[in-house]
Coordinates of C-alpha atoms in Angstrom, one line a residue:
M188 CA 3.4 -24.1 -72.2
S189 CA 5.0 -27.2 -70.7
L190 CA 5.5 -28.0 -67.1
R191 CA 8.5 -30.2 -67.8
P192 CA 11.2 -27.5 -68.0
T193 CA 10.2 -26.2 -64.6
V194 CA 10.2 -29.7 -63.1
D195 CA 13.6 -30.5 -64.6
F196 CA 15.1 -27.2 -63.3
L197 CA 13.8 -27.7 -59.7
L198 CA 14.8 -31.4 -59.6
H199 CA 18.3 -31.2 -61.1
D200 CA 19.5 -27.6 -61.1
W201 CA 18.1 -26.6 -57.7
L202 CA 17.6 -29.8 -55.6
K203 CA 20.5 -31.7 -57.2
V204 CA 18.4 -34.9 -57.0
D205 CA 21.0 -36.8 -59.0
S206 CA 23.2 -36.8 -55.9
L207 CA 20.8 -39.4 -54.4
Q208 CA 22.2 -42.0 -56.8
S209 CA 25.2 -42.3 -54.5
R210 CA 23.0 -43.9 -51.8
A211 CA 22.6 -47.7 -51.8
R212 CA 18.8 -47.6 -52.1
F213 CA 18.9 -45.6 -55.4
A214 CA 22.2 -46.9 -56.8
D215 CA 20.5 -48.5 -59.8
H216 CA 19.1 -45.1 -60.9
S217 CA 20.4 -42.4 -63.1
R218 CA 19.3 -39.2 -64.8
E219 CA 18.1 -41.4 -67.6
T220 CA 15.8 -43.6 -65.4
F221 CA 14.4 -40.5 -63.7
D222 CA 13.7 -38.9 -67.0
A223 CA 12.1 -42.1 -68.3
V224 CA 9.6 -42.0 -65.4
L225 CA 8.9 -38.3 -66.0
D226 CA 8.4 -39.0 -69.7
T227 CA 6.0 -41.8 -69.0
C228 CA 3.9 -39.9 -66.6
E229 CA 3.9 -36.8 -68.7
R230 CA 2.6 -38.9 -71.7
I231 CA -0.1 -40.7 -69.7
A232 CA -1.3 -37.4 -68.2
R233 CA -1.4 -35.8 -71.6
E234 CA -3.2 -38.7 -73.3
K235 CA -5.5 -40.1 -70.6
Y236 CA -6.1 -37.3 -68.2
A237 CA -6.0 -33.8 -69.7
P238 CA -8.4 -34.4 -72.6
F239 CA -11.1 -35.5 -70.1
N240 CA -10.8 -33.0 -67.4
R241 CA -14.0 -31.2 -68.5
L242 CA -15.8 -34.4 -69.2
V243 CA -15.5 -35.7 -65.7
D244 CA -16.6 -32.3 -64.4
T245 CA -19.8 -32.5 -66.3
Q246 CA -20.5 -36.2 -66.1
E247 CA -20.5 -36.6 -62.4
P248 CA -20.6 -40.0 -60.7
H249 CA -24.1 -41.3 -60.2
F250 CA -25.6 -44.3 -58.4
D251 CA -27.8 -46.7 -60.4
G252 CA -29.1 -48.4 -57.3
E253 CA -26.4 -51.1 -57.4
K254 CA -23.1 -49.4 -58.3
V255 CA -21.5 -46.0 -58.9
I256 CA -21.2 -45.2 -62.6
L257 CA -18.1 -43.3 -63.8
P258 CA -17.2 -42.2 -67.3
Q259 CA -15.1 -44.7 -69.3
A260 CA -12.3 -42.1 -69.4
T261 CA -11.9 -42.5 -65.6
H262 CA -11.5 -46.2 -65.9
D263 CA -9.0 -45.9 -68.7
A264 CA -7.0 -43.3 -66.7
Y265 CA -7.0 -45.5 -63.6
K266 CA -5.8 -48.5 -65.6
A267 CA -3.0 -46.6 -67.2
Y268 CA -1.8 -45.1 -63.9
A269 CA -1.9 -48.5 -62.2
E270 CA 0.0 -50.1 -65.1
S271 CA 2.7 -47.4 -65.0
G272 CA 3.8 -48.6 -61.6
M273 CA 3.5 -45.3 -59.9
L274 CA 1.3 -46.6 -57.1
S275 CA 4.4 -48.4 -55.8
A276 CA 7.1 -46.2 -57.3
A277 CA 9.1 -45.6 -54.1
Q278 CA 8.6 -49.1 -52.7
D279 CA 11.2 -51.9 -52.5
Y280 CA 12.0 -54.0 -55.6
E281 CA 10.9 -57.1 -53.6
I282 CA 7.2 -56.0 -53.6
G283 CA 7.2 -54.7 -57.2
G284 CA 8.4 -51.2 -56.5
M285 CA 10.9 -49.1 -58.4
Q286 CA 12.8 -47.8 -55.4
L287 CA 12.5 -44.3 -56.8
P288 CA 13.4 -41.4 -54.7
Y289 CA 10.2 -39.9 -53.3
T290 CA 11.3 -36.6 -54.8
V291 CA 11.1 -38.0 -58.3
E292 CA 7.8 -39.8 -57.5
A293 CA 6.3 -36.5 -56.3
A294 CA 7.5 -34.6 -59.4
A295 CA 6.1 -37.3 -61.7
N296 CA 2.7 -37.2 -60.0
A297 CA 2.6 -33.4 -60.5
F298 CA 1.8 -34.1 -64.2
F299 CA -1.4 -36.0 -63.3
A300 CA -2.5 -33.3 -60.8
M301 CA -2.2 -30.6 -63.4
A302 CA -3.9 -32.6 -66.1
S303 CA -6.9 -33.5 -64.1
V304 CA -7.0 -33.5 -60.3
S305 CA -10.6 -34.5 -60.5
I306 CA -9.8 -37.8 -62.1
G307 CA -7.3 -38.5 -59.4
S308 CA -4.2 -40.6 -59.5
G309 CA -4.2 -42.8 -56.4
M310 CA -3.0 -40.5 -53.6
L311 CA -5.3 -42.2 -51.1
T312 CA -4.5 -45.7 -52.3
S313 CA -0.7 -45.3 -52.1
G314 CA -1.1 -43.5 -48.7
N315 CA -3.3 -46.3 -47.4
A316 CA -0.8 -48.9 -48.4
N317 CA 2.2 -46.9 -47.1
L318 CA 0.5 -46.7 -43.7
L319 CA 0.0 -50.5 -43.7
M320 CA 3.7 -51.0 -44.6
V321 CA 4.6 -49.2 -41.4
H322 CA 1.9 -50.2 -39.0
G323 CA 0.4 -53.4 -40.4
T324 CA 1.3 -57.0 -39.8
D325 CA 3.3 -59.0 -42.4
L326 CA 0.1 -60.6 -43.6
Q327 CA -1.8 -57.3 -43.7
K328 CA 1.0 -55.9 -45.9
Q329 CA 0.9 -58.9 -48.2
V330 CA -2.9 -59.2 -48.5
F331 CA -3.9 -55.5 -48.5
A332 CA -0.9 -53.2 -49.2
A333 CA 0.6 -55.3 -52.0
N334 CA -2.7 -55.5 -53.8
E335 CA -3.1 -51.7 -53.5
F336 CA 0.3 -51.1 -54.8
S337 CA -0.5 -53.2 -57.9
G338 CA -3.8 -51.3 -58.5
R339 CA -5.8 -54.4 -58.0
F340 CA -7.3 -52.9 -54.8
S341 CA -7.9 -49.2 -54.1
G342 CA -7.9 -47.5 -50.7
T343 CA -9.6 -44.8 -48.7
M344 CA -9.3 -43.1 -45.3
C345 CA -12.5 -42.9 -43.2
L346 CA -12.2 -40.4 -40.4
S347 CA -15.0 -37.8 -40.4
E348 CA -18.5 -38.4 -39.3
P349 CA -21.6 -36.3 -39.9
Q350 CA -21.8 -35.1 -36.3
A351 CA -18.1 -34.8 -35.7
G352 CA -16.5 -33.2 -38.8
S353 CA -12.8 -32.5 -38.0
S354 CA -13.3 -33.1 -34.3
L355 CA -12.2 -36.7 -34.3
S356 CA -12.6 -37.0 -30.5
D357 CA -16.4 -37.0 -31.1
I358 CA -16.6 -39.9 -33.5
T359 CA -19.1 -42.6 -32.5
T360 CA -18.3 -45.5 -34.8
R361 CA -18.1 -48.5 -32.6
A362 CA -15.9 -51.6 -33.0
T363 CA -16.8 -54.7 -30.9
P364 CA -14.9 -58.0 -30.8
D365 CA -16.3 -60.4 -33.4
G366 CA -17.1 -63.5 -31.4
E367 CA -14.9 -66.1 -29.7
G368 CA -11.3 -66.2 -31.0
F369 CA -11.6 -62.8 -32.6
E370 CA -8.1 -61.9 -31.5
A371 CA -6.6 -64.9 -33.3
D372 CA -7.7 -64.1 -36.9
A373 CA -4.8 -64.3 -39.3
L374 CA -5.6 -61.0 -40.9
G375 CA -5.6 -59.2 -37.5
A376 CA -7.9 -59.1 -34.4
R377 CA -11.4 -59.2 -35.9
Y378 CA -14.1 -56.7 -34.9
R379 CA -17.5 -55.7 -36.1
L380 CA -17.9 -52.0 -36.9
K381 CA -21.1 -50.0 -36.8
G382 CA -21.3 -46.3 -37.6
N383 CA -21.4 -43.7 -40.4
K384 CA -18.5 -42.0 -42.2
M385 CA -18.8 -38.8 -44.2
W386 CA -16.8 -37.1 -47.0
I387 CA -15.1 -40.3 -48.0
S388 CA -13.3 -39.7 -51.3
S389 CA -13.3 -42.7 -53.7
G390 CA -15.5 -44.6 -51.2
E391 CA -17.5 -46.4 -53.8
H392 CA -16.7 -47.2 -57.5
E393 CA -15.9 -50.1 -59.8
L394 CA -12.4 -49.0 -60.8
A395 CA -10.7 -51.8 -58.9
E396 CA -11.6 -55.3 -57.7
N397 CA -11.9 -54.2 -54.1
I398 CA -11.8 -51.0 -51.9
I399 CA -9.8 -51.2 -48.7
H400 CA -11.2 -48.7 -46.1
L401 CA -9.0 -47.6 -43.3
V402 CA -11.5 -46.7 -40.6
L403 CA -11.2 -44.9 -37.3
A404 CA -13.5 -46.3 -34.6
K405 CA -13.7 -46.7 -30.8
I406 CA -13.7 -50.0 -28.9
P407 CA -16.2 -49.8 -26.0
D408 CA -14.8 -50.3 -22.5
E409 CA -16.0 -53.1 -20.2
H410 CA -19.1 -51.1 -19.4
G411 CA -20.0 -50.7 -23.1
Q412 CA -19.1 -47.0 -23.0
L413 CA -16.9 -45.2 -25.6
V414 CA -13.7 -43.7 -24.2
P415 CA -13.9 -39.9 -24.5
G416 CA -11.3 -38.1 -26.6
V417 CA -8.8 -39.3 -29.2
K418 CA -7.0 -41.7 -27.0
G419 CA -9.8 -44.2 -27.4
I420 CA -9.6 -44.3 -31.2
S421 CA -8.4 -47.5 -32.9
L422 CA -7.7 -48.2 -36.6
F423 CA -9.3 -51.0 -38.7
I424 CA -8.9 -52.4 -42.2
V425 CA -12.4 -52.8 -43.5
P426 CA -12.5 -54.3 -47.1
K427 CA -15.6 -53.6 -49.2
K428 CA -15.5 -57.3 -50.3
M429 CA -14.2 -60.1 -48.0
V430 CA -10.9 -61.6 -48.8
D431 CA -9.0 -64.7 -47.7
T432 CA -5.4 -64.9 -46.5
D433 CA -4.1 -65.1 -50.1
G434 CA -5.8 -61.8 -50.9
Q435 CA -8.5 -63.6 -53.1
L436 CA -12.1 -62.4 -53.0
T437 CA -14.3 -64.9 -51.1
G438 CA -17.4 -63.8 -53.0
E439 CA -19.0 -62.3 -49.9
R440 CA -19.7 -58.6 -49.6
N441 CA -18.8 -56.8 -46.3
D442 CA -21.4 -54.8 -44.5
V443 CA -20.4 -51.5 -46.0
A444 CA -23.2 -49.6 -47.8
L445 CA -23.3 -46.4 -49.8
A446 CA -25.7 -44.0 -48.1
G447 CA -25.3 -41.3 -50.7
L448 CA -23.0 -39.3 -53.0
N449 CA -21.9 -35.8 -52.1
H450 CA -22.0 -33.3 -54.9
K451 CA -19.3 -30.8 -54.5
C452 CA -18.4 -27.4 -56.0
G453 CA -15.2 -29.0 -57.5
W454 CA -13.4 -32.4 -57.8
R455 CA -16.7 -33.5 -59.4
G456 CA -15.0 -36.4 -61.2
T457 CA -14.1 -38.1 -57.8
T458 CA -16.8 -40.0 -56.0
N459 CA -17.3 -38.5 -52.6
T460 CA -19.5 -40.6 -50.3
L461 CA -21.4 -41.1 -47.1
L462 CA -20.8 -44.7 -46.0
N463 CA -22.8 -46.8 -43.5
F464 CA -20.8 -49.4 -41.7
G465 CA -22.7 -52.3 -40.2
E466 CA -26.3 -51.3 -40.9
G467 CA -27.1 -54.9 -41.9
K468 CA -27.6 -54.3 -45.7
Y469 CA -24.9 -56.8 -46.4
P470 CA -24.8 -59.2 -43.4
V471 CA -21.5 -61.1 -43.1
R472 CA -22.0 -64.7 -42.0
G473 CA -25.6 -63.9 -41.2
E474 CA -24.8 -61.0 -38.9
A475 CA -25.0 -57.2 -39.2
G476 CA -21.7 -55.4 -38.7
A477 CA -18.8 -54.6 -41.0
V478 CA -15.8 -56.9 -40.4
G479 CA -12.7 -54.9 -39.7
Y480 CA -9.2 -56.0 -38.8
L481 CA -7.2 -54.1 -36.1
V482 CA -4.1 -52.2 -37.2
G483 CA -1.5 -51.7 -34.5
Q484 CA -2.7 -51.6 -30.9
P485 CA -6.1 -50.7 -29.5
G486 CA -6.3 -47.0 -28.8
E487 CA -3.4 -46.0 -31.0
G488 CA -5.4 -45.6 -34.2
L489 CA -4.9 -41.9 -34.6
R490 CA -1.1 -42.2 -34.2
C491 CA -1.2 -44.8 -37.0
M492 CA -3.5 -42.7 -39.2
F493 CA -1.3 -39.6 -38.9
H494 CA 1.1 -41.5 -41.2
M495 CA -1.5 -41.4 -43.9
M496 CA -2.8 -38.0 -43.0
N497 CA 0.5 -36.2 -43.2
E498 CA 1.2 -37.8 -46.5
A499 CA -2.2 -36.7 -47.7
R500 CA -1.6 -33.2 -46.5
I501 CA 1.5 -33.0 -48.7
G502 CA -0.5 -34.5 -51.5
V503 CA -3.3 -31.9 -51.1
G504 CA -0.7 -29.2 -51.2
M505 CA 0.7 -30.6 -54.5
A506 CA -2.8 -30.8 -55.9
A507 CA -3.5 -27.2 -55.0
T508 CA -0.2 -26.2 -56.5
M509 CA -0.8 -27.8 -59.8
L510 CA -4.2 -26.3 -60.1
G511 CA -2.6 -23.0 -59.6
M512 CA 0.0 -23.8 -62.2
A513 CA -2.7 -25.0 -64.7
G514 CA -4.5 -21.7 -64.3
Y515 CA -1.3 -19.7 -64.7
Y516 CA -0.5 -21.5 -68.0
A517 CA -4.0 -21.0 -69.3
S518 CA -4.1 -17.3 -68.5
L519 CA -0.6 -16.8 -69.8
D520 CA -1.7 -18.3 -73.1
Y521 CA -4.8 -16.2 -73.1
A522 CA -2.9 -13.0 -72.3
K523 CA -0.5 -13.6 -75.2
N524 CA -3.3 -14.0 -77.7
R525 CA -6.1 -11.6 -76.6
P526 CA -5.9 -8.2 -78.1
Q527 CA -7.6 -5.5 -76.1
G528 CA -6.8 -1.8 -75.3
R529 CA -3.9 0.4 -76.2
P530 CA -0.9 1.7 -74.4
T531 CA -1.0 5.0 -72.7
G532 CA 1.5 7.5 -74.2
A533 CA 2.4 11.0 -73.3
G534 CA -0.8 12.3 -74.9
G535 CA -3.0 9.5 -73.5
K536 CA -4.4 6.6 -75.6
D537 CA -4.6 6.9 -79.4
A538 CA -7.7 5.0 -80.6
R539 CA -6.3 5.1 -84.1
Q540 CA -3.5 2.7 -83.1
P541 CA -4.1 -1.1 -83.3
Q542 CA -5.0 -2.9 -80.1
V543 CA -2.2 -4.6 -78.2
R544 CA -2.3 -8.0 -76.6
I545 CA -3.3 -7.7 -72.9
I546 CA 0.1 -9.2 -71.8
E547 CA 1.5 -5.8 -72.7
H548 CA -0.5 -4.1 -69.9
A549 CA 1.3 -3.7 -66.6
D550 CA -1.6 -5.0 -64.5
I551 CA -1.8 -8.2 -66.5
K552 CA 1.9 -8.7 -66.0
R553 CA 1.3 -8.2 -62.2
M554 CA -1.3 -10.8 -62.1
L555 CA 0.7 -13.3 -64.2
L556 CA 3.8 -12.7 -62.0
A557 CA 1.8 -13.2 -58.8
Q558 CA 0.5 -16.5 -60.2
K559 CA 4.0 -17.6 -61.1
A560 CA 5.4 -16.6 -57.7
Y561 CA 2.6 -18.5 -55.8
S562 CA 2.5 -21.6 -57.9
E563 CA 6.1 -22.2 -58.8
G564 CA 7.2 -21.2 -55.3
A565 CA 4.7 -23.7 -53.9
L566 CA 5.9 -26.4 -56.3
A567 CA 9.5 -25.8 -55.2
L568 CA 8.4 -26.1 -51.5
A569 CA 6.5 -29.4 -52.2
L570 CA 9.6 -30.9 -53.9
Y571 CA 11.8 -29.6 -51.1
C572 CA 9.6 -31.4 -48.6
A573 CA 9.7 -34.5 -50.8
R574 CA 13.5 -34.3 -50.7
L575 CA 13.4 -34.2 -46.9
V576 CA 11.4 -37.5 -47.0
D577 CA 14.2 -39.1 -48.9
E578 CA 16.7 -37.7 -46.4
Q579 CA 14.7 -39.0 -43.6
H580 CA 14.7 -42.5 -45.1
T581 CA 18.2 -42.8 -46.5
G582 CA 20.4 -40.1 -44.8
T583 CA 22.7 -40.5 -41.9
E584 CA 21.1 -40.8 -38.5
E585 CA 21.7 -37.1 -37.7
D586 CA 20.6 -35.9 -41.1
A587 CA 17.5 -38.1 -41.0
D588 CA 16.5 -36.6 -37.6
V589 CA 17.0 -33.1 -38.9
A590 CA 14.8 -33.9 -41.9
R591 CA 12.1 -35.4 -39.6
L592 CA 11.9 -32.2 -37.6
L593 CA 11.9 -29.9 -40.6
L594 CA 9.1 -31.9 -42.1
E595 CA 7.1 -31.6 -38.9
V596 CA 7.3 -27.8 -39.1
L597 CA 6.8 -27.5 -42.9
T598 CA 3.9 -29.9 -43.3
P599 CA 1.2 -27.4 -42.2
I600 CA 2.8 -24.9 -44.6
V601 CA 3.1 -27.2 -47.6
K602 CA -0.6 -28.0 -47.2
S603 CA -1.9 -24.5 -46.4
F604 CA 0.1 -22.1 -48.5
P605 CA -0.9 -23.6 -51.9
S606 CA -4.4 -24.1 -50.7
E607 CA -4.8 -20.4 -50.1
W608 CA -2.5 -18.7 -52.5
C609 CA -2.8 -21.0 -55.5
L610 CA -6.5 -20.6 -55.1
E611 CA -5.8 -16.8 -55.3
A612 CA -3.7 -17.6 -58.4
N613 CA -6.8 -19.3 -59.9
S614 CA -8.8 -16.2 -59.1
L615 CA -6.3 -14.0 -60.9
A616 CA -6.4 -16.4 -63.9
I617 CA -10.2 -15.8 -64.1
Q618 CA -9.6 -12.0 -63.8
I619 CA -7.1 -12.1 -66.7
H620 CA -9.7 -13.9 -68.9
G621 CA -12.2 -11.1 -68.1
G622 CA -15.8 -12.0 -68.7
Y623 CA -14.8 -15.2 -70.5
G624 CA -13.2 -16.4 -67.3
Y625 CA -16.6 -17.1 -65.8
T626 CA -17.7 -19.2 -68.7
R627 CA -17.2 -22.9 -69.3
D628 CA -15.6 -22.1 -72.7
F629 CA -12.3 -21.7 -70.8
P630 CA -11.0 -24.0 -68.1
V631 CA -10.1 -21.5 -65.4
E632 CA -13.4 -21.4 -63.7
Q633 CA -13.1 -25.2 -63.1
Y634 CA -9.6 -24.8 -61.8
W635 CA -10.9 -22.4 -59.2
R636 CA -13.8 -24.7 -58.2
D637 CA -11.5 -27.7 -58.0
N638 CA -9.0 -25.8 -55.9
R639 CA -11.5 -24.2 -53.4
L640 CA -11.9 -27.6 -51.7
N641 CA -8.2 -27.8 -50.8
M642 CA -8.4 -25.3 -48.0
I643 CA -10.7 -27.8 -46.3
H644 CA -9.2 -31.1 -47.5
E645 CA -7.1 -32.9 -44.8
G646 CA -7.7 -30.3 -42.1
T647 CA -8.9 -26.7 -42.5
H648 CA -6.7 -23.7 -42.4
G649 CA -7.6 -23.2 -38.8
I650 CA -6.5 -26.8 -37.9
Q651 CA -3.2 -26.4 -39.8
A652 CA -2.6 -23.1 -38.0
M653 CA -3.2 -24.5 -34.5
D654 CA -1.0 -27.5 -35.4
L655 CA 1.8 -25.1 -36.4
L656 CA 1.6 -22.5 -33.6
G657 CA 0.3 -24.9 -30.9
R658 CA 2.5 -27.8 -31.5
K659 CA 5.1 -27.8 -34.3
V660 CA 7.1 -24.7 -33.5
L661 CA 7.1 -25.7 -29.8
M662 CA 8.0 -29.4 -30.1
E663 CA 11.4 -30.5 -28.7
N664 CA 11.9 -27.1 -27.2
G665 CA 11.5 -25.4 -30.6
R666 CA 14.3 -27.3 -32.3
G667 CA 12.5 -27.7 -35.5
L668 CA 11.9 -24.0 -35.8
Q669 CA 15.6 -23.4 -35.0
L670 CA 16.8 -25.8 -37.7
L671 CA 14.5 -24.1 -40.2
A672 CA 15.9 -20.7 -39.2
E673 CA 19.4 -21.9 -39.6
R674 CA 18.7 -22.9 -43.2
M675 CA 17.0 -19.6 -43.9
L676 CA 20.0 -17.7 -42.5
A677 CA 22.4 -19.8 -44.6
T678 CA 20.4 -18.9 -47.8
A679 CA 20.4 -15.2 -46.8
A680 CA 24.2 -15.3 -46.3
Q681 CA 24.7 -16.9 -49.7
A682 CA 22.5 -14.2 -51.2
E683 CA 24.5 -11.2 -49.9
T684 CA 26.4 -10.6 -53.1
H685 CA 23.6 -10.5 -55.7
W686 CA 20.4 -10.2 -53.5
A687 CA 21.4 -8.1 -50.5
P688 CA 18.1 -6.3 -50.1
E689 CA 16.2 -9.6 -50.2
A690 CA 18.6 -11.2 -47.8
A691 CA 18.1 -8.5 -45.3
A692 CA 14.3 -8.7 -45.8
L693 CA 14.4 -12.5 -45.2
R694 CA 16.4 -12.0 -42.0
D695 CA 14.0 -9.4 -40.8
A696 CA 10.9 -11.6 -41.6
L697 CA 12.5 -14.5 -39.7
K698 CA 13.1 -12.2 -36.7
Q699 CA 9.5 -11.1 -36.8
V700 CA 8.2 -14.7 -36.9
G701 CA 10.5 -15.6 -34.0
Q702 CA 9.3 -12.7 -31.9
A703 CA 5.6 -13.4 -32.7
T704 CA 6.1 -17.0 -31.6
Q705 CA 7.5 -16.0 -28.3
Q706 CA 5.0 -13.2 -27.6
A707 CA 2.0 -15.3 -28.6
W708 CA 2.9 -17.7 -25.8
A709 CA 4.4 -15.3 -23.3
G710 CA 2.3 -16.2 -20.2
A711 CA -0.8 -16.9 -22.3
Q712 CA -3.3 -19.6 -22.0
P713 CA -3.6 -21.8 -25.1
A714 CA -7.0 -20.3 -26.2
E715 CA -5.5 -16.8 -26.0
A716 CA -2.2 -17.7 -27.8
L717 CA -4.0 -19.6 -30.6
A718 CA -6.8 -17.0 -31.2
N719 CA -4.8 -15.6 -34.1
A720 CA -3.1 -18.8 -35.3
V721 CA -4.3 -18.3 -38.9
P722 CA -2.5 -14.9 -39.4
Y723 CA 0.5 -16.6 -37.8
L724 CA 0.2 -19.4 -40.4
Q725 CA -0.1 -16.9 -43.2
A726 CA 3.0 -15.0 -42.1
F727 CA 5.0 -18.1 -41.5
G728 CA 4.0 -19.5 -44.9
H729 CA 5.0 -16.2 -46.7
T730 CA 8.4 -16.2 -44.9
V731 CA 9.0 -19.8 -46.0
I732 CA 8.1 -19.1 -49.6
A733 CA 10.3 -16.0 -49.6
W734 CA 13.2 -18.2 -48.4
I735 CA 12.4 -20.8 -51.1
W736 CA 12.4 -18.2 -53.8
L737 CA 15.7 -16.7 -52.6
D738 CA 17.3 -20.1 -52.5
V739 CA 16.1 -20.7 -56.1
A740 CA 17.5 -17.3 -57.1
N741 CA 20.8 -18.2 -55.6
S742 CA 21.0 -21.3 -57.7
L743 CA 20.6 -19.4 -61.0
G744 CA 24.1 -18.1 -61.0
E745 CA 25.0 -16.3 -64.2
D746 CA 22.2 -17.9 -66.2
N747 CA 20.4 -15.1 -68.1
S748 CA 17.9 -17.2 -70.1
P749 CA 14.3 -16.1 -70.3
A750 CA 13.4 -18.8 -67.7
A751 CA 16.0 -17.5 -65.3
Q752 CA 14.8 -13.9 -65.8
G753 CA 11.3 -15.0 -65.0
R754 CA 12.4 -16.7 -61.8
R755 CA 14.4 -13.7 -60.7
A756 CA 11.4 -11.5 -61.4
A757 CA 9.2 -13.9 -59.4
C758 CA 11.6 -13.7 -56.5
R759 CA 11.7 -9.9 -56.6
Y760 CA 7.9 -9.8 -56.8
F761 CA 7.4 -12.0 -53.8
F762 CA 9.8 -9.9 -51.7
R763 CA 8.4 -6.6 -52.8
Y764 CA 4.7 -7.3 -53.1
E765 CA 4.0 -10.2 -50.7
L766 CA 6.5 -10.5 -47.9
P767 CA 5.7 -7.0 -46.5
K768 CA 2.2 -8.4 -45.7
I769 CA 3.5 -10.4 -42.7
G770 CA 3.8 -7.3 -40.5
A771 CA 0.0 -6.9 -40.4
W772 CA -0.5 -10.6 -39.8
L773 CA 2.0 -10.8 -37.0
N774 CA 0.9 -7.6 -35.2
V775 CA -2.3 -9.3 -34.1
V776 CA -0.4 -12.4 -33.1
C777 CA 2.1 -10.4 -31.0
S778 CA -0.6 -8.4 -29.2
R779 CA -2.8 -11.4 -28.8
D780 CA -5.6 -9.2 -30.2
P781 CA -8.9 -10.4 -28.8
T782 CA -11.2 -8.7 -31.4
C783 CA -12.4 -11.9 -32.9
A784 CA -12.2 -14.2 -29.9
N785 CA -14.0 -12.1 -27.5
L786 CA -16.9 -10.9 -29.6
P787 CA -20.2 -12.3 -28.3
E788 CA -22.3 -14.1 -30.9
E789 CA -25.2 -11.7 -30.4
A790 CA -23.0 -8.9 -31.9
F791 CA -22.7 -10.6 -35.3

């Protein structure tokens, strides 16, 4: 089963992405150019990624004492992706980009994520470069970002540390001025970094000429002390190999050393590293300390890094979505071809009758429909958010501001919903395969392993939940939540003719979310209000996906093709089987239930 018809429907029939061609930035594009990009990415994913998904899972990266060894297939895939131009697809023509709408770029990258998320397709590299295009100096853009967009350099983000994890206020990597005149370096104020970073994806490899690390570190105060909290964090460009102002390698290695490879449950094809900065293994100009160039202003590193982090959260959501979709397609194919059991008639089962394919059993249909509802609904949400990015960059001032606020509210959802529920889709795909689902003869066990990481990637569920309930729905006096509610109510109004029960259910769900938001904060201290933030996130996410499905259903009109029937069924499934769950989740939010928060650790 091909992903392409679903992508085409969501882009053109639902999101009307062709309408973007009327904007100056996208005036050179047409349906033909959009299709050509999708064709190219679909072909590369089919030829260079999908056939090697199992190979990179079994032939994990290993360190030979000098360099990390990856299968040749990974090198070939990286080369093909870089040559496709997708690393700079949405960038200006002047720097080699295609000025594609981000919506089309996101849809095109979905093919790679489904073919082999473990091989990867440059999410961190493009995110790294995009951050520098916003916060870097002109020379930083030219030397670092432009070479990342071309694929000559690759990029990482270095946040976590072994002792800090997600608590970035506790990082201890230090950045001290690198001698006299440090502030006058053409590539940015020059510092020496010392510290350790953990869980750095693509932190060491030979796929590109250089690796550009974006590193969070703290500049000591006049007493040599690190400023407590996140306000003391600055951001630095730390290349693996030193470069000159023309972006050419100088031949000198920076003081960044691989301390070890992490071996994870999934994403085994991607190198995941512990890096030591400034330990003296590769002294620069005779001194220990990794050379780093300041991005932006001192103490504003986290603000700059959020540009990349938010982009990465959407990317993780898309990766989780496509793993869910891959499992759905695999289990659908299996269910259509696996004979087992017989239907139950008035007299029970007749063993003399031939076996039926398992797709004819109601419970198999339930599990398939759940996977479709989760995965295709998540894909629709991800592309909707990508469309908001285009609106933010090319819409009117008012529309851009609306898109900005909607993205603020939806980003925790587009990361968390696929991470939880497309993982559940993968679990259902294993269930449909029965005993075979647990074997490596079929791909669904790998999809589950690869997807399990996404609930942790770029902020755990708990972090996304606190971001949503503790900040996003409250910011600007709740205007973002109000704007989202207005769009949901507009969809419900449009659905009255053909989807009246679902329209009423969506309005009721929205009312419940609004009441829970108010009651969670009614006179409460933050710890009390946020104690049940994850159930709030789950309920909010389900309400959003219900809205997305109803909006998709509205767009079907009189279409009665099998694909349209499937989408209507997925919409009905979500409203009847999934949306009612929000009541239980929101009950503990409204009552600020203390069961979990107040239990002493001795009671566990």
